[in-house]
Amino acid sequence: MLIAWRYRERNTLIQKLDPRARWIFLLAVMFSVIQFWDIRFLAFFMGLSLMYYLLARLTWKETRRVWTFVLILVVVIIGINAVITGRGGPTEILRGAGHVLWEAQWVVPGVGWTIHPIITVEKIVFALAQMMRMLTIAILFIPVAFTFNPNHYGVTFRRLGLPDKVAFSMDLAFRFVPTLARDFNLTLDAQRARGYEVEKLEGGLLAQIRKMAPLIVPVTINAIVGAEDIVNAMDLRCFGLRPRTWLHELRYAPRDYVLIGFSVLLLVGSILVRALLRVGDLWVPDAVLRLFGF
Amino acid sequence: MERKKWYAFGTREVVYSALGAALYGVLSFATNMLALPAAGNVALRPAVCIPMFFGVAFGPWVGFISGFLGNVIGDALSGWGFWFWWDLGNGLMGLIPGFAASMITDYRATRSFVIADLFAILGVVVGMGLASLSEMWVSGVDLSTAIVGYFVPAALTNIINGIILVPILMVAYAAIVGRTGR
């Protein structure tokens, strides 16, 4: 089993940006988009995310798995929402009965629970808005694993204000991964040589989980024993007494300031639009109502 | 043995946070790749015991970073992207068992297992609860969907994995804890 980072250098505009500026942009868009239910605003944010995603130049082959998962999740969640919510959608978003297109009533045999699904025009528009919101956030964050260099997480978050020790902990964690992956493979091979078949664990769920112990315990305990040496070595070198320096230094370029400025503007603008102008709630276009004969 | 304050974050905590996070990330990725058997639609995700155990053994901050960063690493290895609220939920799954650390002196005692398991369950309920409820303002789902669609499947499997594997790790850790001399 090969454990490898999904990140690789792609020579794209996205990867030329300072990682701090990119995190600020991602968080600003996320906190902006979650304020809106109006599909016109959501279309703007979705376009912005899509542009960012396309600039990352990811291939379908490398993102196919995650997209399958995201699309299934979106369909399932919107499906559950449609079936189990009462009067046409979450009451926080939709008020009133709306324009009913279809309704039914089923009783679950044995327990007598009543399921009363109602499909309304408002609910369809809400489902569309919900889908756009979920996809916008997915589009925005899927490139993270593929475009952020794992070796730069520590310095990035240190320069974003995280304490030195926590940032170094992040840095160290990413450096531990290849060693631990090798240890895991060694342990797996050693246990298989003893007749342990991880793919054919028998028994109920509890027994199966318990039988995972021969794999998890040696890897964990070996790592803890080895870590004591690292603690001692770091203590001997007076770790933590003075601020750290970092091998990789980050420097903002003019384009990073532009991105940060745009991100701040976007977030502040979104907050003001919602708070002062009070626009951005669910909007049902007249054309959609006419389409369904209302 | 001299007891540290629960919020202390020295060299030892730095190293064990990093180790816990890397272990959680690698084991999550590796056990996903192994296509483990599952009962019904309840998938086995045994690696969730790592942040809980690191919390119990080394305190709340170590548990939190193990869970939060471990989930980020697991996602980075699998290519899942970045899901802040779920990373935070995983962090809480390690943070809350960390508050049991000061109550545990003997890692082999039944009392310690009970305390660790109770805190692990609480951690899962709070952590997965926060992550699931976050979908209400992120994705706009309602409370019942957040509970049925997100909370129940995530919390159930994590609780089962945690209450079985955390005591096993505690027993194994008891064998080496004396050797460290700390």
Short mmCIF file of C-alpha atoms in Angstrom, two decimals:
data_model
loop_
_atom_site.label_atom_id
_atom_site.label_comp_id
_atom_site.label_asym_id
_atom_site.label_seq_id
_atom_site.Cartn_x
_atom_site.Cartn_y
_atom_site.Cartn_z
CA MET A 1 0.00 0.00 0.00
CA LEU A 2 1.47 3.33 -1.04
CA ILE A 3 0.86 6.31 1.24
CA ALA A 4 1.67 9.48 -0.66
CA TRP A 5 0.60 13.11 -0.57
CA ARG A 6 -1.86 14.21 -3.22
CA TYR A 7 0.08 17.46 -3.51
CA ARG A 8 2.36 18.06 -6.46
CA GLU A 9 3.93 21.13 -8.01
CA ARG A 10 1.82 22.26 -10.98
CA ASN A 11 3.20 25.68 -11.92
CA THR A 12 -0.23 27.31 -11.68
CA LEU A 13 -1.25 30.81 -10.66
CA ILE A 14 -2.90 29.34 -7.56
CA GLN A 15 0.31 27.72 -6.40
CA LYS A 16 2.28 30.90 -7.03
CA LEU A 17 0.12 32.74 -4.50
CA ASP A 18 1.26 32.97 -0.90
CA PRO A 19 -0.42 30.17 1.11
CA ARG A 20 -1.51 32.71 3.77
CA ALA A 21 -3.33 34.79 1.16
CA ARG A 22 -5.02 31.66 -0.15
CA TRP A 23 -6.25 30.59 3.29
CA ILE A 24 -7.60 34.10 3.91
CA PHE A 25 -9.41 33.96 0.55
CA LEU A 26 -10.86 30.48 1.22
CA LEU A 27 -12.14 31.36 4.68
CA ALA A 28 -13.53 34.72 3.52
CA VAL A 29 -15.49 33.08 0.69
CA MET A 30 -16.75 30.31 2.99
CA PHE A 31 -17.99 32.74 5.64
CA SER A 32 -19.53 34.93 2.93
CA VAL A 33 -21.35 32.17 1.09
CA ILE A 34 -22.97 30.69 4.20
CA GLN A 35 -24.84 33.97 4.75
CA PHE A 36 -26.90 33.71 1.57
CA TRP A 37 -29.84 31.67 0.27
CA ASP A 38 -30.58 33.80 -2.79
CA ILE A 39 -29.51 31.84 -5.86
CA ARG A 40 -28.30 35.03 -7.59
CA PHE A 41 -25.73 35.63 -4.85
CA LEU A 42 -24.93 31.94 -4.69
CA ALA A 43 -24.34 31.86 -8.45
CA PHE A 44 -21.74 34.63 -8.01
CA PHE A 45 -19.92 32.72 -5.27
CA MET A 46 -20.15 29.47 -7.20
CA GLY A 47 -18.62 31.17 -10.25
CA LEU A 48 -15.83 32.55 -8.08
CA SER A 49 -15.11 29.12 -6.56
CA LEU A 50 -15.24 27.48 -9.96
CA MET A 51 -12.72 29.97 -11.31
CA TYR A 52 -10.41 29.20 -8.37
CA TYR A 53 -10.90 25.46 -8.93
CA LEU A 54 -10.14 25.69 -12.65
CA LEU A 55 -7.02 27.76 -11.97
CA ALA A 56 -5.77 24.90 -9.77
CA ARG A 57 -5.73 22.68 -12.91
CA LEU A 58 -6.77 19.46 -11.19
CA THR A 59 -7.51 16.47 -13.38
CA TRP A 60 -10.72 14.45 -13.26
CA LYS A 61 -8.69 11.32 -12.60
CA GLU A 62 -7.23 12.63 -9.34
CA THR A 63 -10.49 14.12 -8.03
CA ARG A 64 -12.96 11.49 -9.28
CA ARG A 65 -13.26 9.72 -5.91
CA VAL A 66 -13.93 12.85 -3.90
CA TRP A 67 -16.41 14.17 -6.46
CA THR A 68 -18.34 10.88 -6.36
CA PHE A 69 -18.52 11.17 -2.58
CA VAL A 70 -19.55 14.84 -2.64
CA LEU A 71 -22.27 14.27 -5.25
CA ILE A 72 -23.68 11.26 -3.37
CA LEU A 73 -23.68 13.31 -0.15
CA VAL A 74 -25.44 16.24 -1.80
CA VAL A 75 -28.11 13.99 -3.33
CA VAL A 76 -28.65 11.98 -0.12
CA ILE A 77 -28.80 15.01 2.16
CA ILE A 78 -31.14 16.93 -0.10
CA GLY A 79 -33.20 13.74 -0.50
CA ILE A 80 -33.47 13.24 3.28
CA ASN A 81 -34.33 16.91 3.67
CA ALA A 82 -37.08 16.61 1.08
CA VAL A 83 -38.65 13.56 2.70
CA ILE A 84 -38.44 14.20 6.41
CA THR A 85 -38.94 17.95 6.67
CA GLY A 86 -42.50 19.07 7.17
CA ARG A 87 -44.01 22.06 5.44
CA GLY A 88 -41.82 22.36 2.45
CA GLY A 89 -38.37 22.77 3.99
CA PRO A 90 -36.47 23.91 7.05
CA THR A 91 -38.64 26.41 8.86
CA GLU A 92 -35.67 28.72 9.45
CA ILE A 93 -35.45 29.25 5.69
CA LEU A 94 -38.95 28.71 4.35
CA ARG A 95 -42.05 30.16 5.92
CA GLY A 96 -45.59 29.17 5.10
CA ALA A 97 -46.93 26.24 3.10
CA GLY A 98 -45.78 27.52 -0.30
CA HIS A 99 -47.03 26.32 -3.68
CA VAL A 100 -47.70 22.61 -3.30
CA LEU A 101 -46.80 20.40 -6.27
CA TRP A 102 -47.14 16.96 -4.71
CA GLU A 103 -47.82 15.45 -1.31
CA ALA A 104 -48.31 11.99 0.17
CA GLN A 105 -48.79 10.29 3.50
CA TRP A 106 -47.25 6.97 4.47
CA VAL A 107 -47.50 5.05 7.73
CA VAL A 108 -44.47 2.98 8.72
CA PRO A 109 -45.77 -0.56 9.47
CA GLY A 110 -45.15 -1.80 12.99
CA VAL A 111 -44.29 1.52 14.64
CA GLY A 112 -47.13 3.60 13.22
CA TRP A 113 -44.96 6.63 12.40
CA THR A 114 -46.37 8.90 9.72
CA ILE A 115 -44.18 10.22 6.93
CA HIS A 116 -45.73 13.20 5.19
CA PRO A 117 -43.53 14.37 2.30
CA ILE A 118 -44.59 17.55 0.52
CA ILE A 119 -42.91 18.92 -2.56
CA THR A 120 -43.43 22.64 -3.12
CA VAL A 121 -41.98 25.08 -5.66
CA GLU A 122 -40.21 26.86 -2.80
CA LYS A 123 -38.70 23.60 -1.68
CA ILE A 124 -37.33 22.90 -5.16
CA VAL A 125 -35.73 26.35 -5.28
CA PHE A 126 -34.43 25.81 -1.75
CA ALA A 127 -32.95 22.43 -2.79
CA LEU A 128 -31.24 24.17 -5.71
CA ALA A 129 -29.85 26.87 -3.39
CA GLN A 130 -28.72 24.23 -0.90
CA MET A 131 -27.03 22.26 -3.66
CA MET A 132 -25.28 25.41 -4.89
CA ARG A 133 -24.05 26.22 -1.37
CA MET A 134 -22.75 22.72 -0.72
CA LEU A 135 -21.06 22.51 -4.11
CA THR A 136 -19.55 25.99 -3.79
CA ILE A 137 -17.85 25.02 -0.53
CA ALA A 138 -16.75 21.66 -1.96
CA ILE A 139 -15.33 23.29 -5.10
CA LEU A 140 -13.49 25.76 -2.91
CA PHE A 141 -11.87 23.28 -0.54
CA ILE A 142 -11.22 20.20 -2.70
CA PRO A 143 -8.03 21.76 -4.19
CA VAL A 144 -6.53 22.21 -0.69
CA ALA A 145 -5.14 18.67 -0.53
CA PHE A 146 -3.77 18.88 -4.06
CA THR A 147 -2.26 22.35 -4.10
CA PHE A 148 -0.95 23.15 -0.60
CA ASN A 149 2.58 21.92 0.07
CA PRO A 150 2.42 19.85 3.31
CA ASN A 151 5.87 21.14 4.27
CA HIS A 152 4.57 24.70 4.41
CA TYR A 153 1.59 24.22 6.75
CA GLY A 154 3.65 24.97 9.87
CA VAL A 155 5.19 28.23 8.67
CA THR A 156 1.93 29.32 7.04
CA PHE A 157 -0.11 29.04 10.21
CA ARG A 158 2.72 30.46 12.34
CA ARG A 159 2.72 33.57 10.15
CA LEU A 160 -1.06 33.67 10.37
CA GLY A 161 -0.72 34.03 14.13
CA LEU A 162 -0.68 30.52 15.58
CA PRO A 163 1.74 30.07 18.54
CA ASP A 164 5.23 28.81 17.70
CA LYS A 165 4.81 25.49 19.47
CA VAL A 166 1.49 24.64 17.82
CA ALA A 167 2.86 25.60 14.39
CA PHE A 168 5.93 23.45 14.95
CA SER A 169 3.66 20.62 16.04
CA MET A 170 1.90 20.88 12.66
CA ASP A 171 5.20 20.90 10.86
CA LEU A 172 6.42 17.86 12.79
CA ALA A 173 3.17 15.96 12.16
CA PHE A 174 3.57 16.23 8.39
CA ARG A 175 7.18 15.04 8.72
CA PHE A 176 6.13 12.01 10.80
CA VAL A 177 3.74 10.73 8.13
CA PRO A 178 6.21 8.85 5.85
CA THR A 179 7.89 7.14 8.84
CA LEU A 180 4.61 6.07 10.38
CA ALA A 181 3.31 4.87 7.02
CA ARG A 182 6.40 2.68 6.67
CA ASP A 183 5.94 1.37 10.25
CA PHE A 184 2.30 0.58 9.49
CA ASN A 185 3.25 -1.40 6.39
CA LEU A 186 5.94 -3.30 8.32
CA THR A 187 3.49 -4.16 11.10
CA LEU A 188 0.86 -5.24 8.60
CA ASP A 189 3.35 -7.53 6.83
CA ALA A 190 4.62 -8.93 10.14
CA GLN A 191 1.10 -9.71 11.35
CA ARG A 192 0.18 -11.26 8.00
CA ALA A 193 3.27 -13.49 8.28
CA ARG A 194 1.79 -14.69 11.59
CA GLY A 195 -1.49 -15.59 9.87
CA TYR A 196 -3.44 -12.40 10.65
CA GLU A 197 -5.87 -11.66 7.84
CA VAL A 198 -7.14 -8.12 8.14
CA GLU A 199 -9.47 -8.48 5.15
CA LYS A 200 -11.16 -11.54 6.64
CA LEU A 201 -11.93 -10.57 10.22
CA GLU A 202 -14.72 -12.76 11.55
CA GLY A 203 -17.39 -12.22 14.17
CA GLY A 204 -19.80 -9.40 14.87
CA LEU A 205 -19.01 -5.70 14.66
CA LEU A 206 -17.58 -5.55 18.19
CA ALA A 207 -15.38 -8.61 17.64
CA GLN A 208 -14.12 -7.20 14.35
CA ILE A 209 -13.15 -3.91 15.96
CA ARG A 210 -11.37 -5.74 18.80
CA LYS A 211 -9.46 -7.79 16.21
CA MET A 212 -8.06 -4.56 14.73
CA ALA A 213 -5.95 -4.17 17.89
CA PRO A 214 -3.00 -6.30 16.64
CA LEU A 215 -2.58 -3.76 13.86
CA ILE A 216 -3.21 -0.49 15.72
CA VAL A 217 -1.55 -1.19 19.08
CA PRO A 218 2.02 -2.06 17.87
CA VAL A 219 2.14 0.92 15.50
CA THR A 220 0.92 3.32 18.22
CA ILE A 221 3.06 2.02 21.06
CA ASN A 222 6.21 1.81 18.91
CA ALA A 223 5.66 5.39 17.82
CA ILE A 224 5.22 6.54 21.44
CA VAL A 225 8.43 4.78 22.53
CA GLY A 226 10.34 6.39 19.65
CA ALA A 227 8.86 9.81 20.40
CA GLU A 228 10.47 9.86 23.86
CA ASP A 229 13.87 10.12 22.14
CA ILE A 230 12.64 13.07 20.08
CA VAL A 231 11.34 14.81 23.23
CA ASN A 232 14.71 14.33 24.93
CA ALA A 233 16.63 15.54 21.88
CA MET A 234 14.45 18.65 21.61
CA ASP A 235 14.75 19.39 25.33
CA LEU A 236 18.53 19.06 25.13
CA ARG A 237 18.53 21.65 22.33
CA CYS A 238 16.44 24.00 24.50
CA PHE A 239 13.36 23.83 22.29
CA GLY A 240 10.81 26.51 23.04
CA LEU A 241 13.06 28.93 24.93
CA ARG A 242 13.29 31.40 22.04
CA PRO A 243 11.12 32.10 18.98
CA ARG A 244 11.80 29.64 16.15
CA THR A 245 13.14 30.43 12.74
CA TRP A 246 11.76 28.57 9.73
CA LEU A 247 13.66 27.03 6.86
CA HIS A 248 11.11 28.25 4.36
CA GLU A 249 10.29 31.95 4.65
CA LEU A 250 7.07 33.34 3.17
CA ARG A 251 6.98 36.69 1.39
CA TYR A 252 3.92 38.47 0.09
CA ALA A 253 3.96 39.57 -3.55
CA PRO A 254 1.71 42.40 -4.85
CA ARG A 255 -0.80 39.83 -6.18
CA ASP A 256 -1.16 38.42 -2.63
CA TYR A 257 -2.13 41.86 -1.30
CA VAL A 258 -4.70 42.14 -4.08
CA LEU A 259 -6.18 38.75 -3.13
CA ILE A 260 -6.25 39.59 0.59
CA GLY A 261 -7.85 42.97 -0.12
CA PHE A 262 -10.48 41.34 -2.33
CA SER A 263 -11.17 38.68 0.33
CA VAL A 264 -11.65 41.26 3.10
CA LEU A 265 -13.85 43.36 0.84
CA LEU A 266 -15.94 40.32 -0.07
CA LEU A 267 -16.50 39.30 3.54
CA VAL A 268 -17.23 42.78 4.84
CA GLY A 269 -19.47 43.46 1.82
CA SER A 270 -21.43 40.26 2.40
CA ILE A 271 -21.94 41.07 6.08
CA LEU A 272 -23.10 44.60 5.26
CA VAL A 273 -25.43 43.43 2.49
CA ARG A 274 -27.06 40.96 4.86
CA ALA A 275 -27.15 43.17 7.94
CA LEU A 276 -28.00 46.58 6.46
CA LEU A 277 -29.78 45.91 3.19
CA ARG A 278 -31.40 42.69 4.46
CA VAL A 279 -31.20 40.98 1.08
CA GLY A 280 -30.01 37.48 0.32
CA ASP A 281 -32.89 35.39 1.71
CA LEU A 282 -34.40 32.63 -0.40
CA TRP A 283 -35.68 34.10 -3.67
CA VAL A 284 -38.24 32.27 -5.78
CA PRO A 285 -38.17 33.63 -9.36
CA ASP A 286 -41.59 34.34 -10.90
CA ALA A 287 -40.46 32.42 -13.96
CA VAL A 288 -40.16 29.27 -11.86
CA LEU A 289 -43.67 29.73 -10.43
CA ARG A 290 -45.05 30.22 -13.95
CA LEU A 291 -43.14 27.15 -15.12
CA PHE A 292 -45.10 25.05 -12.63
CA GLY A 293 -48.41 26.71 -13.52
CA PHE A 294 -48.84 29.11 -10.57
CA MET B 1 4.53 11.40 40.04
CA GLU B 2 4.50 15.16 39.49
CA ARG B 3 1.31 16.25 37.75
CA LYS B 4 1.37 18.92 35.08
CA LYS B 5 -1.35 21.50 34.71
CA TRP B 6 -3.92 20.39 32.13
CA TYR B 7 -3.27 23.38 29.89
CA ALA B 8 0.53 22.99 29.86
CA PHE B 9 1.98 22.73 26.36
CA GLY B 10 5.69 21.94 26.52
CA THR B 11 8.07 19.95 24.34
CA ARG B 12 6.44 16.66 25.26
CA GLU B 13 3.00 17.95 24.22
CA VAL B 14 4.41 19.35 20.96
CA VAL B 15 5.88 15.98 19.99
CA TYR B 16 2.90 13.87 21.08
CA SER B 17 0.43 16.21 19.35
CA ALA B 18 2.38 15.80 16.13
CA LEU B 19 2.66 12.06 16.62
CA GLY B 20 -1.04 11.66 17.40
CA ALA B 21 -2.03 13.71 14.37
CA ALA B 22 0.28 11.81 12.03
CA LEU B 23 -0.89 8.46 13.43
CA TYR B 24 -4.55 9.40 13.12
CA GLY B 25 -4.02 10.60 9.55
CA VAL B 26 -2.02 7.56 8.45
CA LEU B 27 -4.24 5.00 10.17
CA SER B 28 -7.43 6.64 8.84
CA PHE B 29 -6.05 6.56 5.33
CA ALA B 30 -4.56 3.06 5.63
CA THR B 31 -7.63 1.41 7.15
CA ASN B 32 -9.81 3.07 4.49
CA MET B 33 -7.58 1.62 1.79
CA LEU B 34 -7.68 -1.89 3.31
CA ALA B 35 -11.42 -2.22 2.56
CA LEU B 36 -12.19 -3.60 6.00
CA PRO B 37 -15.35 -5.63 6.49
CA ALA B 38 -18.34 -3.84 7.98
CA ALA B 39 -21.64 -4.82 9.54
CA GLY B 40 -24.56 -3.49 7.52
CA ASN B 41 -23.90 0.12 6.63
CA VAL B 42 -21.76 0.73 9.72
CA ALA B 43 -18.22 1.15 8.40
CA LEU B 44 -15.21 0.35 10.57
CA ARG B 45 -13.15 3.44 11.32
CA PRO B 46 -10.85 2.17 14.05
CA ALA B 47 -8.39 5.08 13.83
CA VAL B 48 -10.76 7.37 15.77
CA CYS B 49 -9.44 5.78 18.94
CA ILE B 50 -6.10 7.59 18.40
CA PRO B 51 -7.12 11.18 19.33
CA MET B 52 -9.21 9.82 22.21
CA PHE B 53 -6.29 7.78 23.55
CA PHE B 54 -3.77 10.60 23.06
CA GLY B 55 -6.14 12.87 24.96
CA VAL B 56 -6.46 10.38 27.82
CA ALA B 57 -2.70 9.75 27.96
CA PHE B 58 -1.25 13.22 27.28
CA GLY B 59 -3.97 15.77 28.02
CA PRO B 60 -6.61 17.83 26.19
CA TRP B 61 -4.39 19.91 23.89
CA VAL B 62 -2.60 16.84 22.60
CA GLY B 63 -5.98 15.17 22.04
CA PHE B 64 -7.35 18.23 20.27
CA ILE B 65 -4.42 18.66 17.90
CA SER B 66 -4.30 14.91 17.24
CA GLY B 67 -7.95 14.94 16.21
CA PHE B 68 -8.05 18.23 14.33
CA LEU B 69 -4.75 17.99 12.49
CA GLY B 70 -5.03 14.20 12.09
CA ASN B 71 -8.27 14.67 10.21
CA VAL B 72 -6.64 17.34 8.02
CA ILE B 73 -3.75 14.95 7.29
CA GLY B 74 -6.08 12.02 6.57
CA ASP B 75 -8.01 14.23 4.14
CA ALA B 76 -4.78 15.49 2.57
CA LEU B 77 -3.65 11.89 2.00
CA SER B 78 -7.00 10.81 0.60
CA GLY B 79 -7.58 14.00 -1.41
CA TRP B 80 -10.84 14.90 0.36
CA GLY B 81 -10.12 18.62 0.68
CA PHE B 82 -10.61 20.63 3.86
CA TRP B 83 -13.79 20.51 6.00
CA PHE B 84 -13.23 22.90 8.88
CA TRP B 85 -16.20 21.98 11.09
CA TRP B 86 -15.55 18.24 10.79
CA ASP B 87 -11.88 18.81 11.58
CA LEU B 88 -12.97 20.81 14.63
CA GLY B 89 -15.39 18.03 15.61
CA ASN B 90 -12.58 15.50 15.43
CA GLY B 91 -10.46 17.83 17.55
CA LEU B 92 -13.16 17.91 20.23
CA MET B 93 -13.28 14.09 20.14
CA GLY B 94 -9.68 14.22 21.41
CA LEU B 95 -9.96 17.31 23.61
CA ILE B 96 -12.76 16.11 25.87
CA PRO B 97 -11.20 12.71 26.75
CA GLY B 98 -8.11 14.77 27.61
CA PHE B 99 -9.91 16.12 30.67
CA ALA B 100 -9.93 12.55 32.00
CA ALA B 101 -6.11 12.50 31.97
CA SER B 102 -5.81 14.04 35.45
CA MET B 103 -8.22 11.45 36.90
CA ILE B 104 -6.28 8.45 35.62
CA THR B 105 -3.30 7.17 37.55
CA ASP B 106 -3.36 3.46 36.76
CA TYR B 107 -3.86 2.68 33.07
CA ARG B 108 -4.81 -0.95 33.89
CA ALA B 109 -7.55 -0.25 36.44
CA THR B 110 -11.18 -0.91 35.52
CA ARG B 111 -12.08 2.48 37.01
CA SER B 112 -9.70 4.15 34.55
CA PHE B 113 -11.30 2.30 31.61
CA VAL B 114 -14.75 3.46 32.69
CA ILE B 115 -13.61 7.08 33.08
CA ALA B 116 -11.78 7.05 29.72
CA ASP B 117 -14.77 5.49 27.93
CA LEU B 118 -17.25 7.92 29.47
CA PHE B 119 -15.15 10.90 28.42
CA ALA B 120 -14.63 9.35 24.97
CA ILE B 121 -18.41 9.01 24.54
CA LEU B 122 -18.90 12.60 25.68
CA GLY B 123 -16.21 13.71 23.27
CA VAL B 124 -17.88 11.94 20.35
CA VAL B 125 -21.30 13.36 21.23
CA VAL B 126 -19.96 16.93 21.51
CA GLY B 127 -17.53 16.68 18.58
CA MET B 128 -19.79 14.95 16.10
CA GLY B 129 -22.72 16.95 17.45
CA LEU B 130 -20.97 20.24 16.66
CA ALA B 131 -19.85 19.01 13.22
CA SER B 132 -23.35 17.72 12.38
CA LEU B 133 -25.11 20.84 13.65
CA SER B 134 -22.66 23.00 11.68
CA GLU B 135 -24.29 21.57 8.55
CA MET B 136 -27.40 23.53 9.57
CA TRP B 137 -25.71 26.86 8.87
CA VAL B 138 -23.24 25.60 6.26
CA SER B 139 -25.50 23.41 4.11
CA GLY B 140 -28.86 24.60 5.41
CA VAL B 141 -30.15 21.20 6.53
CA ASP B 142 -32.71 21.16 9.32
CA LEU B 143 -32.17 19.64 12.78
CA SER B 144 -33.70 16.24 11.99
CA THR B 145 -31.57 15.85 8.84
CA ALA B 146 -28.45 16.89 10.75
CA ILE B 147 -29.19 14.22 13.34
CA VAL B 148 -30.37 11.40 11.05
CA GLY B 149 -28.08 12.11 8.11
CA TYR B 150 -24.89 13.15 9.87
CA PHE B 151 -24.83 12.72 13.65
CA VAL B 152 -26.19 9.20 14.18
CA PRO B 153 -23.99 7.37 11.61
CA ALA B 154 -20.85 9.28 12.62
CA ALA B 155 -21.35 9.15 16.40
CA LEU B 156 -22.47 5.53 16.56
CA THR B 157 -19.42 4.08 14.81
CA ASN B 158 -16.99 6.40 16.60
CA ILE B 159 -18.40 5.50 20.02
CA ILE B 160 -18.18 1.76 19.32
CA ASN B 161 -14.62 2.05 18.04
CA GLY B 162 -13.58 4.31 20.92
CA ILE B 163 -14.97 2.31 23.83
CA ILE B 164 -13.37 -0.91 22.56
CA LEU B 165 -9.97 0.30 21.39
CA VAL B 166 -9.13 3.04 23.91
CA PRO B 167 -8.91 0.61 26.90
CA ILE B 168 -6.80 -1.80 24.81
CA LEU B 169 -4.37 1.02 24.01
CA MET B 170 -4.35 2.05 27.68
CA VAL B 171 -3.27 -1.44 28.76
CA ALA B 172 -0.51 -1.48 26.13
CA TYR B 173 0.60 2.00 27.18
CA ALA B 174 0.72 0.95 30.86
CA ALA B 175 3.48 -1.49 29.92
CA ILE B 176 5.74 1.29 28.62
CA VAL B 177 4.72 4.27 30.76
CA GLY B 178 7.10 3.26 33.56
CA ARG B 179 10.03 3.08 31.16
CA THR B 180 9.83 6.71 30.14
CA GLY B 181 10.60 7.90 33.67
CA ARG B 182 8.36 10.99 33.25
#
